[in-house]
mmCIF file of C-alpha atoms and ligand atoms in Angstrom:
data_model
loop_
_atom_site.group_PDB
_atom_site.id
_atom_site.type_symbol
_atom_site.label_atom_id
_atom_site.label_comp_id
_atom_site.label_asym_id
_atom_site.label_seq_id
_atom_site.Cartn_x
_atom_site.Cartn_y
_atom_site.Cartn_z
ATOM 1 C CA ILE G 177 0.172 128.315 -14.058
ATOM 2 C CA LEU G 178 0.623 124.703 -12.266
ATOM 3 C CA PRO G 179 -2.409 123.365 -10.544
ATOM 4 C CA ILE G 180 -2.294 123.070 -7.300
ATOM 5 C CA ILE G 181 -1.842 120.269 -5.309
ATOM 6 C CA TYR G 182 -3.888 119.742 -2.235
ATOM 7 C CA VAL G 183 -2.174 116.991 0.252
ATOM 8 C CA ILE G 184 -4.045 115.799 2.565
ATOM 9 C CA THR G 185 -2.279 114.564 5.883
ATOM 10 C CA PRO G 186 -3.891 112.885 9.142
ATOM 11 C CA THR G 187 -1.960 112.721 11.853
ATOM 12 C CA PHE G 188 -1.919 112.343 15.933
ATOM 13 C CA THR G 189 -0.085 112.161 18.499
ATOM 14 C CA ARG G 190 2.853 109.763 19.416
ATOM 15 C CA LEU G 191 6.674 109.706 19.832
ATOM 16 C CA VAL G 192 7.491 109.873 16.582
ATOM 17 C CA GLN G 193 4.759 112.023 15.137
ATOM 18 C CA LYS G 194 7.392 115.059 15.238
ATOM 19 C CA ALA G 195 10.056 112.936 13.163
ATOM 20 C CA GLU G 196 7.387 111.915 10.290
ATOM 21 C CA LEU G 197 6.221 115.571 10.343
ATOM 22 C CA VAL G 198 9.703 117.226 9.495
ATOM 23 C CA ARG G 199 10.978 114.252 6.975
ATOM 24 C CA LEU G 200 7.092 114.820 5.396
ATOM 25 C CA SER G 201 7.153 118.720 5.358
ATOM 26 C CA GLN G 202 11.190 118.365 4.310
ATOM 27 C CA THR G 203 9.812 116.543 0.923
ATOM 28 C CA LEU G 204 7.040 118.835 0.440
ATOM 29 C CA MET G 205 8.996 121.916 0.673
ATOM 30 C CA HIS G 206 10.663 120.831 -2.975
ATOM 31 C CA VAL G 207 7.380 120.926 -4.524
ATOM 32 C CA PRO G 208 5.862 124.078 -6.081
ATOM 33 C CA SER G 209 2.105 125.021 -6.279
ATOM 34 C CA LEU G 210 1.381 122.834 -3.025
ATOM 35 C CA HIS G 211 -1.035 123.268 -0.261
ATOM 36 C CA TRP G 212 -0.603 121.181 2.850
ATOM 37 C CA ILE G 213 -3.962 120.345 4.829
ATOM 38 C CA VAL G 214 -2.836 118.790 7.958
ATOM 39 C CA VAL G 215 -5.619 117.727 10.296
ATOM 40 C CA GLU G 216 -4.948 116.564 13.649
ATOM 41 C CA ASP G 217 -6.580 113.378 15.073
ATOM 42 C CA ALA G 218 -7.584 115.227 18.505
ATOM 43 C CA ALA G 219 -10.050 117.607 20.262
ATOM 44 C CA THR G 220 -7.634 120.321 19.979
ATOM 45 C CA LYS G 221 -4.788 121.342 17.744
ATOM 46 C CA THR G 222 -1.399 120.701 19.452
ATOM 47 C CA SER G 223 1.223 123.362 19.635
ATOM 48 C CA LEU G 224 4.056 120.620 18.167
ATOM 49 C CA VAL G 225 1.720 120.508 14.554
ATOM 50 C CA THR G 226 1.214 124.467 14.872
ATOM 51 C CA GLU G 227 4.711 125.486 15.334
ATOM 52 C CA LEU G 228 5.883 122.992 12.322
ATOM 53 C CA LEU G 229 3.434 124.524 10.087
ATOM 54 C CA LYS G 230 4.281 127.727 10.971
ATOM 55 C CA GLN G 231 8.234 127.486 10.589
ATOM 56 C CA SER G 232 7.751 125.195 7.425
ATOM 57 C CA GLY G 233 7.148 127.914 4.946
ATOM 58 C CA LEU G 234 4.779 125.788 3.308
ATOM 59 C CA GLN G 235 1.122 127.292 2.340
ATOM 60 C CA TYR G 236 -1.016 125.082 4.829
ATOM 61 C CA THR G 237 -4.204 124.791 6.440
ATOM 62 C CA HIS G 238 -4.617 123.101 9.981
ATOM 63 C CA LEU G 239 -7.656 121.424 10.903
ATOM 64 C CA ASN G 240 -8.515 119.100 13.687
ATOM 65 C CA VAL G 241 -11.005 116.465 14.719
ATOM 66 C CA GLU G 242 -11.174 113.379 17.148
ATOM 67 C CA THR G 243 -12.148 110.005 15.872
ATOM 68 C CA PRO G 244 -15.061 109.424 17.861
ATOM 69 C CA LYS G 245 -14.163 106.647 20.630
ATOM 70 C CA ASP G 246 -16.081 103.343 19.563
ATOM 71 C CA PHE G 247 -13.568 103.968 16.237
ATOM 72 C CA LYS G 248 -10.800 104.499 17.715
ATOM 73 C CA LEU G 249 -7.870 102.159 18.035
ATOM 74 C CA LYS G 250 -6.765 101.546 21.702
ATOM 75 C CA GLU G 251 -3.233 101.014 22.927
ATOM 76 C CA GLY G 252 -1.926 97.350 22.035
ATOM 77 C CA ASP G 253 -4.788 96.891 19.394
ATOM 78 C CA PRO G 254 -3.629 95.925 15.993
ATOM 79 C CA ASN G 255 -3.321 98.712 13.793
ATOM 80 C CA TRP G 256 -5.584 97.427 10.964
ATOM 81 C CA LEU G 257 -8.498 96.154 13.349
ATOM 82 C CA LYS G 258 -10.027 100.020 12.631
ATOM 83 C CA PRO G 259 -9.364 102.269 9.734
ATOM 84 C CA ARG G 260 -6.898 105.354 10.579
ATOM 85 C CA GLY G 261 -7.680 108.756 9.642
ATOM 86 C CA VAL G 262 -10.988 108.637 8.334
ATOM 87 C CA GLU G 263 -12.529 111.691 9.720
ATOM 88 C CA GLN G 264 -9.748 113.435 9.684
ATOM 89 C CA ARG G 265 -9.732 112.966 6.021
ATOM 90 C CA ASN G 266 -13.268 113.772 5.673
ATOM 91 C CA LEU G 267 -12.929 116.973 7.395
ATOM 92 C CA ALA G 268 -10.372 118.103 4.920
ATOM 93 C CA LEU G 269 -12.246 117.273 2.069
ATOM 94 C CA GLN G 270 -15.090 119.594 3.564
ATOM 95 C CA TRP G 271 -13.013 122.347 4.041
ATOM 96 C CA LEU G 272 -12.017 121.906 0.012
ATOM 97 C CA ARG G 273 -15.930 122.534 -0.518
ATOM 98 C CA ASP G 274 -16.534 125.424 1.644
ATOM 99 C CA ASN G 275 -13.191 127.259 0.654
ATOM 100 C CA ARG G 276 -12.670 126.519 -3.060
ATOM 101 C CA GLU G 277 -14.729 126.416 -6.548
ATOM 102 C CA LEU G 278 -15.243 124.583 -9.563
ATOM 103 C CA SER G 279 -13.543 126.923 -11.660
ATOM 104 C CA ASP G 280 -10.228 126.478 -9.162
ATOM 105 C CA GLU G 281 -7.820 123.837 -10.884
ATOM 106 C CA GLY G 282 -6.402 121.271 -8.505
ATOM 107 C CA VAL G 283 -5.563 117.947 -7.706
ATOM 108 C CA VAL G 284 -6.190 116.090 -4.144
ATOM 109 C CA TYR G 285 -3.522 113.618 -2.361
ATOM 110 C CA PHE G 286 -3.898 111.320 0.727
ATOM 111 C CA ALA G 287 -0.379 111.528 1.845
ATOM 112 C CA ASP G 288 -0.172 109.533 5.100
ATOM 113 C CA ASP G 289 2.164 111.330 7.600
ATOM 114 C CA ASP G 290 4.674 107.852 7.962
ATOM 115 C CA ASN G 291 5.122 106.906 3.981
ATOM 116 C CA THR G 292 8.127 107.807 1.817
ATOM 117 C CA TYR G 293 7.319 109.910 -0.932
ATOM 118 C CA SER G 294 9.304 110.597 -4.429
ATOM 119 C CA LEU G 295 9.633 114.190 -5.548
ATOM 120 C CA GLN G 296 8.458 112.541 -9.145
ATOM 121 C CA LEU G 297 5.324 111.590 -7.946
ATOM 122 C CA PHE G 298 4.454 114.830 -7.351
ATOM 123 C CA GLN G 299 4.511 115.783 -11.206
ATOM 124 C CA GLU G 300 2.985 112.521 -12.305
ATOM 125 C CA MET G 301 0.057 113.610 -10.407
ATOM 126 C CA ARG G 302 -0.083 117.011 -11.356
ATOM 127 C CA PHE G 303 -2.217 117.253 -14.600
ATOM 128 C CA THR G 304 -4.886 114.644 -13.275
ATOM 129 C CA LYS G 305 -8.282 114.935 -14.885
ATOM 130 C CA ARG G 306 -10.502 112.590 -12.919
ATOM 131 C CA VAL G 307 -8.234 110.009 -11.059
ATOM 132 C CA SER G 308 -4.451 109.126 -11.813
ATOM 133 C CA VAL G 309 -3.163 106.103 -10.247
ATOM 134 C CA TRP G 310 0.140 104.156 -9.784
ATOM 135 C CA PRO G 311 1.709 101.716 -7.603
ATOM 136 C CA VAL G 312 2.652 101.500 -4.147
ATOM 137 C CA GLY G 313 5.751 99.981 -2.805
ATOM 138 C CA LEU G 314 5.968 97.819 0.182
ATOM 139 C CA VAL G 315 2.289 96.906 0.612
ATOM 140 C CA GLY G 316 -0.180 94.051 0.763
ATOM 141 C CA GLY G 317 2.297 91.768 1.479
ATOM 142 C CA MET G 318 4.528 92.150 -1.639
ATOM 143 C CA ARG G 319 6.980 94.295 -3.083
ATOM 144 C CA PHE G 320 4.846 96.159 -4.794
ATOM 145 C CA GLU G 321 1.149 96.473 -5.863
ATOM 146 C CA ARG G 322 0.245 97.853 -9.210
ATOM 147 C CA PRO G 323 -2.788 98.802 -11.479
ATOM 148 C CA LEU G 324 -2.179 96.379 -14.958
ATOM 149 C CA VAL G 325 -2.488 98.608 -17.937
ATOM 150 C CA GLU G 326 -2.770 97.370 -21.426
ATOM 151 C CA ASN G 327 -2.839 99.996 -24.471
ATOM 152 C CA GLY G 328 -2.267 103.097 -21.820
ATOM 153 C CA LYS G 329 -5.637 101.581 -20.015
ATOM 154 C CA VAL G 330 -6.103 100.132 -16.639
ATOM 155 C CA THR G 331 -7.709 96.691 -17.128
ATOM 156 C CA GLY G 332 -7.319 95.061 -13.290
ATOM 157 C CA PHE G 333 -4.809 95.229 -10.595
ATOM 158 C CA TYR G 334 -1.744 93.611 -9.350
ATOM 159 C CA THR G 335 -2.785 92.671 -6.090
ATOM 160 C CA ALA G 336 -3.221 89.667 -3.809
ATOM 161 C CA TRP G 337 -4.933 91.123 -0.702
ATOM 162 C CA LYS G 338 -8.631 90.789 -1.050
ATOM 163 C CA PRO G 339 -8.549 91.616 -5.058
ATOM 164 C CA ASN G 340 -11.965 91.581 -5.508
ATOM 165 C CA ARG G 341 -12.389 94.894 -3.559
ATOM 166 C CA PRO G 342 -13.941 97.502 -6.343
ATOM 167 C CA PHE G 343 -10.387 99.610 -6.340
ATOM 168 C CA PRO G 344 -8.030 96.931 -4.637
ATOM 169 C CA MET G 345 -5.571 100.170 -4.101
ATOM 170 C CA ASP G 346 -3.831 101.808 -1.012
ATOM 171 C CA MET G 347 -4.746 105.045 -0.149
ATOM 172 C CA ALA G 348 -1.359 106.538 -1.432
ATOM 173 C CA GLY G 349 -2.150 105.231 -4.824
ATOM 174 C CA PHE G 350 -3.829 107.693 -6.402
ATOM 175 C CA ALA G 351 -4.982 111.270 -6.564
ATOM 176 C CA ILE G 352 -8.273 113.106 -7.393
ATOM 177 C CA SER G 353 -8.700 116.023 -9.391
ATOM 178 C CA LEU G 354 -10.469 118.894 -7.398
ATOM 179 C CA GLN G 355 -13.259 119.664 -9.788
ATOM 180 C CA LEU G 356 -14.147 116.100 -9.547
ATOM 181 C CA LEU G 357 -14.120 116.264 -5.736
ATOM 182 C CA LEU G 358 -16.388 119.553 -6.437
ATOM 183 C CA ALA G 359 -18.745 117.875 -8.570
ATOM 184 C CA ASN G 360 -19.771 115.180 -6.324
ATOM 185 C CA PRO G 361 -20.143 116.966 -3.080
ATOM 186 C CA THR G 362 -21.434 114.248 -1.466
ATOM 187 C CA ALA G 363 -18.321 111.721 -1.486
ATOM 188 C CA HIS G 364 -16.736 110.588 1.528
ATOM 189 C CA PHE G 365 -14.649 107.851 2.769
ATOM 190 C CA HIS G 366 -17.258 105.596 5.175
ATOM 191 C CA LEU G 367 -16.279 105.499 8.835
ATOM 192 C CA GLU G 368 -17.794 102.006 8.690
ATOM 193 C CA ALA G 369 -16.162 100.330 5.541
ATOM 194 C CA GLU G 370 -15.156 96.953 6.174
ATOM 195 C CA ARG G 371 -11.397 96.261 6.277
ATOM 196 C CA GLY G 372 -9.503 97.380 3.334
ATOM 197 C CA TYR G 373 -12.495 99.006 1.594
ATOM 198 C CA LEU G 374 -11.724 102.483 2.459
ATOM 199 C CA GLU G 375 -10.270 103.579 -0.933
ATOM 200 C CA SER G 376 -13.257 101.904 -2.320
ATOM 201 C CA SER G 377 -15.668 103.914 -0.086
ATOM 202 C CA LEU G 378 -14.911 107.068 -2.070
ATOM 203 C CA LEU G 379 -13.334 105.834 -5.493
ATOM 204 C CA GLU G 380 -16.995 103.925 -6.461
ATOM 205 C CA THR G 381 -18.429 106.934 -6.277
ATOM 206 C CA LEU G 382 -16.453 108.834 -8.347
ATOM 207 C CA VAL G 383 -15.178 106.736 -11.417
ATOM 208 C CA SER G 384 -14.835 103.247 -13.120
ATOM 209 C CA ILE G 385 -11.798 101.827 -13.612
ATOM 210 C CA GLU G 386 -12.021 102.341 -17.359
ATOM 211 C CA GLU G 387 -11.653 106.232 -16.660
ATOM 212 C CA LEU G 388 -8.394 105.539 -14.510
ATOM 213 C CA GLU G 389 -5.308 107.594 -15.691
ATOM 214 C CA PRO G 390 -2.129 105.627 -14.942
ATOM 215 C CA LYS G 391 0.715 107.327 -14.582
ATOM 216 C CA ALA G 392 4.764 106.508 -13.507
ATOM 217 C CA ASP G 393 5.537 104.973 -16.574
ATOM 218 C CA GLN G 394 2.482 103.190 -17.073
ATOM 219 C CA CYS G 395 2.468 101.887 -13.589
ATOM 220 C CA ARG G 396 5.969 100.327 -13.725
ATOM 221 C CA LYS G 397 7.616 102.476 -11.955
ATOM 222 C CA VAL G 398 7.348 102.866 -8.108
ATOM 223 C CA LEU G 399 7.468 106.470 -6.495
ATOM 224 C CA ILE G 400 5.959 105.831 -3.272
ATOM 225 C CA TRP G 401 6.176 103.400 -0.372
ATOM 226 C CA HIS G 402 4.088 102.346 2.253
ATOM 227 C CA THR G 403 6.894 102.666 5.001
ATOM 228 C CA ARG G 404 5.887 102.191 8.367
ATOM 229 C CA THR G 405 7.863 103.512 11.326
ATOM 230 C CA GLU G 406 8.817 101.200 14.320
ATOM 231 C CA LYS G 407 7.350 102.191 17.854
ATOM 232 C CA PRO G 408 10.381 103.044 19.810
ATOM 233 C CA LYS G 409 10.866 101.223 22.965
ATOM 234 C CA MET G 410 11.270 103.742 26.336
ATOM 235 C CA LYS G 411 12.369 101.403 28.985
ATOM 236 C CA GLN G 412 15.533 102.963 29.792
ATOM 237 C CA GLU G 413 14.226 106.107 29.959
ATOM 238 C CA GLU G 414 11.186 105.015 31.971
ATOM 239 C CA ALA G 415 13.709 103.491 34.253
ATOM 240 C CA LEU G 416 15.858 106.578 34.719
ATOM 241 C CA GLN G 417 12.373 108.574 35.602
ATOM 242 C CA LYS G 418 12.071 105.969 38.262
ATOM 243 C CA GLN G 419 15.140 106.924 39.927
ATOM 244 C CA GLY G 420 14.430 110.864 39.398
ATOM 245 C CA LEU G 421 17.146 110.946 36.430
ATOM 246 C CA GLY G 422 14.896 111.822 33.869
ATOM 247 C CA SER G 423 15.606 114.753 31.376
ATOM 248 C CA ASP G 424 13.629 117.421 29.538
ATOM 249 C CA ILE G 425 14.650 119.584 26.789
HETATM 250 N N1 LIG U 526 -3.893 108.014 12.069
HETATM 251 C C1 LIG U 526 -4.518 108.824 13.076
HETATM 252 N N2 LIG U 526 -4.967 108.509 13.645
HETATM 253 C C2 LIG U 526 -4.940 107.223 14.521
HETATM 254 C C3 LIG U 526 -4.183 106.643 13.792
HETATM 255 C C4 LIG U 526 -3.570 106.803 12.773
HETATM 256 O O1 LIG U 526 -5.151 110.015 12.555
HETATM 257 O O2 LIG U 526 -5.386 106.706 15.350
HETATM 258 C C5 LIG U 526 -3.399 108.882 10.976
HETATM 259 C C6 LIG U 526 -1.863 108.197 10.605
HETATM 260 O O3 LIG U 526 -1.249 109.552 11.234
HETATM 261 C C7 LIG U 526 -1.292 108.214 9.119
HETATM 262 C C8 LIG U 526 -3.023 107.589 8.862
HETATM 263 O O4 LIG U 526 -3.524 107.965 9.831
HETATM 264 O O5 LIG U 526 -0.820 109.477 8.845
HETATM 265 C C9 LIG U 526 -2.783 106.052 8.994
HETATM 266 O O6 LIG U 526 -2.567 105.702 10.083
HETATM 267 P P1 LIG U 526 -1.061 104.209 9.917
HETATM 268 O O7 LIG U 526 0.216 104.854 8.993
HETATM 269 O O8 LIG U 526 -1.019 104.308 11.675
HETATM 270 O O9 LIG U 526 -1.919 103.336 9.281
HETATM 271 P P2 LIG U 526 -1.037 102.224 8.234
HETATM 272 O O10 LIG U 526 -0.285 103.101 7.250
HETATM 273 O O11 LIG U 526 -0.330 101.219 9.278
HETATM 274 O O12 LIG U 526 -2.694 101.317 7.090
HETATM 275 MN MN1 LIG U 527 1.219 104.307 7.687
#
């Protein structure tokens, strides 16, 4: 039997949320032996996410935790100002620690709701021993960032932005074995991590660079893209609503 892939997705209410979650859920429907952990950045669970999960037919866990006010982005803030999805991912890690055992085989992947995932990526990560890594497309001001591999070992990183970070990688560029996470019960993402250091704050306590397992053809294939969805403009709809001509379905 296949080790289970635990996909952890933080998500929050905004106009494009349903579109993002429909796309991601319909990708995940093609992946066998998968458990989706969706964590809403909200004080209570929304019916939108509740219904979407129910109807998906996926195996899932639905959680929620609100980002503390001081760490929350405000309308109009550039989105790099604060880390996003941190408390949500940590809650999912806690859920795994509370509900899974060291003898359970699995792999944990952090999949933001707006990225684009090739199905092949899930095959690549399935048999992760400790931490596996691969390139991420459209990120860091480059067509892709990638771990550099020599003789089957990661020796460094092709990245231009803050290259001296301990693990200069995007959240979407690695997966962690469930056993490694359970064996390190305090490993978590640091809410106060400096910009760009969130991934490092978790990985530093779990692996060294030499231990990383390069996947996706020795990190020469891009199977995940850090796509971002444009915020839609509602100018016309607001004008109609002002005239009392708005519509709801
Ligand atoms: N997110 C969240 N709360 C927020 C902002 C973002 O839970 O206030 C989630 C979002 O849905 C996504 C992840 O955190 O799954 C990363 O956010 P985003 O895609 O905006 O970050 P970026 O890719 O631009 O770094
Ligand atoms: Mn994103």
